[in-house]
Tab-separated table of C-alpha atoms in Angstrom:
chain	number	residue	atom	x	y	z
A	1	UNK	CA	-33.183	-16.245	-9.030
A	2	UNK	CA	-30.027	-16.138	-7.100
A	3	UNK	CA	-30.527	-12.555	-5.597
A	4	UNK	CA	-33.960	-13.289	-4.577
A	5	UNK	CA	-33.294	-16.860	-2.665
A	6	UNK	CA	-30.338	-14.515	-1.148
A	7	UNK	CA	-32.686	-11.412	-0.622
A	8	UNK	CA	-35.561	-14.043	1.235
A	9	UNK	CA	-32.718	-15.199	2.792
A	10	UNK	CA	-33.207	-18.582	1.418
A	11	UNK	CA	-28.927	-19.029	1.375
A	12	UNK	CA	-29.454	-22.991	0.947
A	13	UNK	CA	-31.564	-22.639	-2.068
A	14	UNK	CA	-29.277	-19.599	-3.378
A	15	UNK	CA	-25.926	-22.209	-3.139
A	16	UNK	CA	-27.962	-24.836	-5.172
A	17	UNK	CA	-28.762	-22.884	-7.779
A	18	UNK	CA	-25.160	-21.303	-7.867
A	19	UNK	CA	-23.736	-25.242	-8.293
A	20	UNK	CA	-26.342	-25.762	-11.150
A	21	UNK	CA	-24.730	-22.355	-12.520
A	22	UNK	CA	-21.215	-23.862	-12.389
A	23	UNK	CA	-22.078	-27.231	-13.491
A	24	UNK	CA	-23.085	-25.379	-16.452
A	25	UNK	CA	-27.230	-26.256	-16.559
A	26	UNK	CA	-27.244	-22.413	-17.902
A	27	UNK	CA	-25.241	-20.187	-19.942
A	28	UNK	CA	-22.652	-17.464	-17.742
A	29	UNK	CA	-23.090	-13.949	-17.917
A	30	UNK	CA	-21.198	-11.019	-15.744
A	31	UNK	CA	-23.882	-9.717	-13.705
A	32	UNK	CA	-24.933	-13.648	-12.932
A	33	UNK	CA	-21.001	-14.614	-11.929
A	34	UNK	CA	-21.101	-11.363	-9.888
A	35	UNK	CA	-24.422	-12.334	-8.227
A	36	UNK	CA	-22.835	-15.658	-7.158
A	37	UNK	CA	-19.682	-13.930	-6.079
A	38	UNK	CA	-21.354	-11.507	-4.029
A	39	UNK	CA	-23.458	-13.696	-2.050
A	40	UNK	CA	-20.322	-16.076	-0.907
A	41	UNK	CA	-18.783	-12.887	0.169
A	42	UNK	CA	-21.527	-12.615	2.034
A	43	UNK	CA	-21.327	-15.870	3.851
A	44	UNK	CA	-17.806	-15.966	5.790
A	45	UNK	CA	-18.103	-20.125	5.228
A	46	UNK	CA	-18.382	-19.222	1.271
A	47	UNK	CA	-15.470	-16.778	1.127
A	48	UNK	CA	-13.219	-19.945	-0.595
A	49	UNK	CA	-16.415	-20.451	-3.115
A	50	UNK	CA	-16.788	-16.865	-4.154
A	51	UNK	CA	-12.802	-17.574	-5.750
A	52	UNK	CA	-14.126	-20.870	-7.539
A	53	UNK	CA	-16.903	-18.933	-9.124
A	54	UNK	CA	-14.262	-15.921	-9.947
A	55	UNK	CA	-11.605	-18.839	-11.826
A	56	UNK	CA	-14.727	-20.251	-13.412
A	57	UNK	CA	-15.760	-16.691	-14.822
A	58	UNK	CA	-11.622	-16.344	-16.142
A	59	UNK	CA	-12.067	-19.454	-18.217
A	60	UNK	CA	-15.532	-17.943	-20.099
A	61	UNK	CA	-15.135	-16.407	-23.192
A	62	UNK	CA	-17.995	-13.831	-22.778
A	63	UNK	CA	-18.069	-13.520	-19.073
A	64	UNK	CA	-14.872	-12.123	-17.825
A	65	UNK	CA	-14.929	-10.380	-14.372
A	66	UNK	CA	-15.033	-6.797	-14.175
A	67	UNK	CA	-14.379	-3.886	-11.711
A	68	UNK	CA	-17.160	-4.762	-9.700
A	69	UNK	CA	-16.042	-8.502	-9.535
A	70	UNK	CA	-12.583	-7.332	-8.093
A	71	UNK	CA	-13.962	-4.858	-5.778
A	72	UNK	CA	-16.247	-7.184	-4.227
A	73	UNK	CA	-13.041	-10.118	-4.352
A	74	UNK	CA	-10.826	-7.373	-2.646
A	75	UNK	CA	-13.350	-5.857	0.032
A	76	UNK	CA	-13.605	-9.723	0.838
A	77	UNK	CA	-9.883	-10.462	1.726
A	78	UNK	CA	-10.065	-7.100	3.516
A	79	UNK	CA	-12.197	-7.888	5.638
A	80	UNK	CA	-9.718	-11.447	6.836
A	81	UNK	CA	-7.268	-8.976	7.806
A	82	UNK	CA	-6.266	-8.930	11.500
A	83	UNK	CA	-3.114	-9.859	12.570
A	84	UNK	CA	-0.190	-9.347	11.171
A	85	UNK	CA	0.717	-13.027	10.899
A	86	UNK	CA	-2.439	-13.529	8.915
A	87	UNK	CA	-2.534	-10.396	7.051
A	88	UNK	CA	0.640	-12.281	4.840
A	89	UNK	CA	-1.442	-15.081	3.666
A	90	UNK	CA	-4.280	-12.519	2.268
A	91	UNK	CA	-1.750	-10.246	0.988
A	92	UNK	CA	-0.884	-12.163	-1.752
A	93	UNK	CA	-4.341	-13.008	-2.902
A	94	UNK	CA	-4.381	-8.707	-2.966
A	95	UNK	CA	-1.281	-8.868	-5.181
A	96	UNK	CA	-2.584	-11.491	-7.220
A	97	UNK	CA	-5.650	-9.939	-7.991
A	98	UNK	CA	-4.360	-6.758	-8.742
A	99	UNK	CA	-1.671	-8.538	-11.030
A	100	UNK	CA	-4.617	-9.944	-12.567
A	101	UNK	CA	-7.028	-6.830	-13.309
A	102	UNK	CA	-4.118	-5.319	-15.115
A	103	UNK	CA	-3.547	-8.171	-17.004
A	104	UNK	CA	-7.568	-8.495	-18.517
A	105	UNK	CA	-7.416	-4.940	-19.119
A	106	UNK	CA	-9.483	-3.598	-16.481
A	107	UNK	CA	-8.588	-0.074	-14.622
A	108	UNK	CA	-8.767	0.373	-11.294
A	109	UNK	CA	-11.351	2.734	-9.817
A	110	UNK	CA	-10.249	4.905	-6.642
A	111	UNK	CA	-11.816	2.707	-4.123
A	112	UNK	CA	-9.902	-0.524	-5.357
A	113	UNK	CA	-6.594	1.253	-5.695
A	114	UNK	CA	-7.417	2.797	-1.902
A	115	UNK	CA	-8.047	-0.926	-0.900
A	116	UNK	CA	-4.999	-2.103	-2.139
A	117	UNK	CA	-3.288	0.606	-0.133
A	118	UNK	CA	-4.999	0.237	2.804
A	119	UNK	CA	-4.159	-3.323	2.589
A	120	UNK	CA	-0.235	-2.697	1.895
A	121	UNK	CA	-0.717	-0.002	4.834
A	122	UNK	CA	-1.876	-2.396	7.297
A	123	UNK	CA	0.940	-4.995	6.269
A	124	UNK	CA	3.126	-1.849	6.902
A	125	UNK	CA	4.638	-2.656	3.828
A	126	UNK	CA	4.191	1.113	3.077
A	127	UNK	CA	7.446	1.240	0.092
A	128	UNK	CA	4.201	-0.498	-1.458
A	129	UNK	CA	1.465	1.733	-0.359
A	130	UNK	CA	3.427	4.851	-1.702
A	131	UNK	CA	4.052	2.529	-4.871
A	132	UNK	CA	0.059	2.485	-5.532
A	133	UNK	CA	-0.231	5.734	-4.423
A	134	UNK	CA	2.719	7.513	-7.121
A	135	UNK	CA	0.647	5.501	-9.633
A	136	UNK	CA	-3.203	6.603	-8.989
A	137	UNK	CA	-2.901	9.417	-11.582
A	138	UNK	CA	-2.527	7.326	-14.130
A	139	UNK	CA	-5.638	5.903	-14.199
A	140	UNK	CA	-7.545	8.734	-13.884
A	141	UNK	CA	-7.669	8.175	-9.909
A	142	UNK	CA	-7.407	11.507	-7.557
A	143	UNK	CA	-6.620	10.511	-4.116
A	144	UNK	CA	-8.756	11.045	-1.294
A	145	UNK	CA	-8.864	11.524	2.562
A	146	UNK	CA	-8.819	7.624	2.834
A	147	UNK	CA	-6.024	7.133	0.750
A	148	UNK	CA	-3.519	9.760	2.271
A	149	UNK	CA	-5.294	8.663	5.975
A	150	UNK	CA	-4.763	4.638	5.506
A	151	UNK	CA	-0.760	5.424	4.479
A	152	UNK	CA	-0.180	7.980	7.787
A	153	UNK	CA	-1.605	5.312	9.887
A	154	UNK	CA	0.405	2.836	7.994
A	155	UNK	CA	3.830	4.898	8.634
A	156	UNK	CA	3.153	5.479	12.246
A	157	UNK	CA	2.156	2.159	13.407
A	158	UNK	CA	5.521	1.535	11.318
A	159	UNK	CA	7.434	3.621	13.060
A	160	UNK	CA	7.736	6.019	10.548
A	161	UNK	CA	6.337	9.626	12.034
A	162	UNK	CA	7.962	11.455	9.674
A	163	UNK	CA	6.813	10.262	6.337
A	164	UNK	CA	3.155	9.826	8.553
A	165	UNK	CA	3.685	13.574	9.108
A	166	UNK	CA	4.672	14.844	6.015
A	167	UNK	CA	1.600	12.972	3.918
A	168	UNK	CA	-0.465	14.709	6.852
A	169	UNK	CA	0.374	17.998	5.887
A	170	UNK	CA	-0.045	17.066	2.384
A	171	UNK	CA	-3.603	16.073	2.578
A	172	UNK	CA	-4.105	19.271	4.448
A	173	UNK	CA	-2.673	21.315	2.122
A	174	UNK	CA	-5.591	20.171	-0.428
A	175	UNK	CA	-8.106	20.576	2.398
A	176	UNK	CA	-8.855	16.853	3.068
A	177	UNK	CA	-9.651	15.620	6.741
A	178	UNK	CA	-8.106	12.051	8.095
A	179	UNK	CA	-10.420	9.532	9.635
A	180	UNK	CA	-10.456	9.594	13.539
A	181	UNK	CA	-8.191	6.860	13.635
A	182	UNK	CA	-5.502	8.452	11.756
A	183	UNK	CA	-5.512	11.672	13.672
A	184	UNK	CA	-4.974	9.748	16.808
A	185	UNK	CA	-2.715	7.316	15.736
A	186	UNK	CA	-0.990	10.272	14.340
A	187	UNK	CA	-0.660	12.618	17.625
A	188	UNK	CA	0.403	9.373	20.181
A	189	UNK	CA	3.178	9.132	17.412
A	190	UNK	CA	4.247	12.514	18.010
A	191	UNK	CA	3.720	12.453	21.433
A	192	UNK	CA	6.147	9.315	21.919
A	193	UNK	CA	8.598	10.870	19.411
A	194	UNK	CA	8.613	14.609	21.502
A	195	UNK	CA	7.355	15.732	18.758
A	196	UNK	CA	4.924	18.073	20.854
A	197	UNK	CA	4.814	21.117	18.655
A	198	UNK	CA	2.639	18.994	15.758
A	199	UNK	CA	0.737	16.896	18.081
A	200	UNK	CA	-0.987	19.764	19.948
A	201	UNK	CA	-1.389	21.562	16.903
A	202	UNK	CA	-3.010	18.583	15.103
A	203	UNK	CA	-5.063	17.388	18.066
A	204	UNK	CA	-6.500	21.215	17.819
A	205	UNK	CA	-7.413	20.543	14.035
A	206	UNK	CA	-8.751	17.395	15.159
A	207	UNK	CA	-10.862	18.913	17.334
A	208	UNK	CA	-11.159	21.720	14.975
A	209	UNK	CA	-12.542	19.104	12.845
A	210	UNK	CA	-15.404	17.965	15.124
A	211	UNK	CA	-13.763	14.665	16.102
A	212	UNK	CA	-12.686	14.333	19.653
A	213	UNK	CA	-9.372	12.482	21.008
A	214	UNK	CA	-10.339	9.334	23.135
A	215	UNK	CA	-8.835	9.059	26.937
A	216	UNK	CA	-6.052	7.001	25.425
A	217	UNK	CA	-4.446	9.768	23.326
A	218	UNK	CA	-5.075	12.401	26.260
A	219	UNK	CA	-2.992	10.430	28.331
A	220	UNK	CA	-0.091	9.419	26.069
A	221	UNK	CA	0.142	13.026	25.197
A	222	UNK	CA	-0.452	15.004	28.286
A	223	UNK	CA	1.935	11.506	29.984
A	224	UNK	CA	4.600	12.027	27.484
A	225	UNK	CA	4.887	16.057	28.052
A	226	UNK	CA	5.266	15.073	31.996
A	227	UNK	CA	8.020	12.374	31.824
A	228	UNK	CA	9.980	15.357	29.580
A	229	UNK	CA	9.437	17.749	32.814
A	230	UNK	CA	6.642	19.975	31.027
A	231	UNK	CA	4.323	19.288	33.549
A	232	UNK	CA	2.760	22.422	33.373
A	233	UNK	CA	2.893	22.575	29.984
A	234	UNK	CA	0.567	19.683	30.416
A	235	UNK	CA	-1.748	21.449	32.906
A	236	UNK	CA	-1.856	24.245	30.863
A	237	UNK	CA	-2.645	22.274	27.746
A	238	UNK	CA	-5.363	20.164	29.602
A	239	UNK	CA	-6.705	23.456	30.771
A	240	UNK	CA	-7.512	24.392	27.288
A	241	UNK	CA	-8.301	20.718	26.125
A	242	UNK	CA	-11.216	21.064	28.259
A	243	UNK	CA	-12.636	24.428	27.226
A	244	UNK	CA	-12.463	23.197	23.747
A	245	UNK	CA	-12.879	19.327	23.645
A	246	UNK	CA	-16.840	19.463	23.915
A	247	UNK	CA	-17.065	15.816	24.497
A	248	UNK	CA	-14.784	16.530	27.754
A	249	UNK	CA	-16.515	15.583	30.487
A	250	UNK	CA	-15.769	16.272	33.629
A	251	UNK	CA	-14.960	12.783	34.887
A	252	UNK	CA	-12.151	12.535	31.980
A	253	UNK	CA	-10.837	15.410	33.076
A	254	UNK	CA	-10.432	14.544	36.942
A	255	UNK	CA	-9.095	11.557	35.394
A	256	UNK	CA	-6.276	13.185	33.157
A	257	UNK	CA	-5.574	15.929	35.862
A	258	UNK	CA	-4.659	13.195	38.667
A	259	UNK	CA	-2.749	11.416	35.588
A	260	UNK	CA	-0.751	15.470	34.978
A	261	UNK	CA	-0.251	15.318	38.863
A	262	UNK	CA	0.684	11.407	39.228
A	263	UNK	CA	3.584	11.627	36.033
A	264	UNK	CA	4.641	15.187	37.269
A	265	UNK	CA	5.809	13.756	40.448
A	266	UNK	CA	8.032	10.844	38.974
């Protein structure tokens, strides 16, 4: 009854009968407690409810919460993190649940052990991340382009480039492909570093890759080549940015060439 107030979009009804639930006017079962728990993650004002209904389900004999239950609990605190400042307060709810799960005896799937990462990663607690990561094999868990992608954004915006760069190359090595994001964060990383030789050559397997650099990451690296005197390094690599960038237009590339010409002259 609960999935089809939620599903007519009836949410009043759907928290009524959810308090009737917990008050106990029917007996608990696992895919009823996850029905409850996935419409409060639904509802940003519920996000505090969908934990009452997840202790309630600990304290039931026959009606502990499963994988899906911590999937949906973790995609939920996921989804609070912003700043860093407020990613602390959620990052112990992660820890806590994933203290938790192994405690009741249920194994983490590759999409809750990547959210746990990806949650470490954007704390840039990464000594963490790499933690998870050393451990996936042993449940059964291969990791995937959004593992190896959330911990090289996590060491760059870190400061890290290295480590970022070596888990790169890993991922390559098995023939996965990082999210946009990652590439990008990745090559302004170089790029700041003078690390020119692997930013070109990954922006090319970016592009290589059908994804496309945004102005931003142009600029930083094209900038960055120009205020270490390679300003025709610069030309020359904007040159072949644009035969091969397809999303290139030619306003962004007026744009970057006065940008080559402006930092060349400083």
């Amino acid at each position: 009854m609960i999935n089809i107030a939620v599903t007519g979009k009836r949410f009043g009804h759907a928290e009524t009968l959810m308090d009737e639930v917990l008050a106990g006017a029917c007996s608990g079962t696992i895919p009823l407690y996850n029905s409850m728990i996935r419409f409060c993650c639904s509802q940003k004002r519920l996000f505090s409810r969908s934990f009452d209904v997840y202790k309630k389900m600990q304290r039931l004999p026959d009606c502990k919460p499963s994988l899906e239950t911590y999937t949906m609990l973790l995609n939920a605190v996921l989804r609070k993190f912003s700043k860093l400042n407020i990613c602390y307060a959620y990052l112990h709810a992660v820890r806590s649940l994933l203290k938790q799960m192994k405690a009741s005896g249920v194994i983490p799937d590759t999409h809750v052990l990547n959210m746990i990462i990806k949650a470490y990663s954007k704390y840039l607690q990464m000594d963490e991340a790499v933690r998870i990561f050393r451990k996936m094999g042993l449940y059964g868990c291969e990791p995937n382009a959004f593992t190896y992608s959330y911990i090289v954004k996590g060491f760059c915006e870190k400061g890290k480039v290295k480590p970022g760069l070596g888990f790169y190359m890993d991922m390559r090595d098995k023939s996965l492909v990082p999210t946009s994001i990652s590439y990008i964060t990745l090559i302004c990383s170089l790029a700041m570093e003078q690390m020119f030789e692997d930013a070109i050559n990954i922006l090319f397997d970016m592009l290589a890759n059908s994804m496309s650099p945004d102005l931003l990451t142009h600029k930083t690296l094209l900038g960055e080549l120009c205020r270490e005197g390679r300003g025709n390094e610069a030309l020359e690599l904007l040159e072949e940015l644009k035969n091969k960038d397809v999303l290139m237009g030619e306003k962004t590339y007026n744009n970057l060439l006065r940008e080559v010409h402006f930092r060349s002259q400083d």
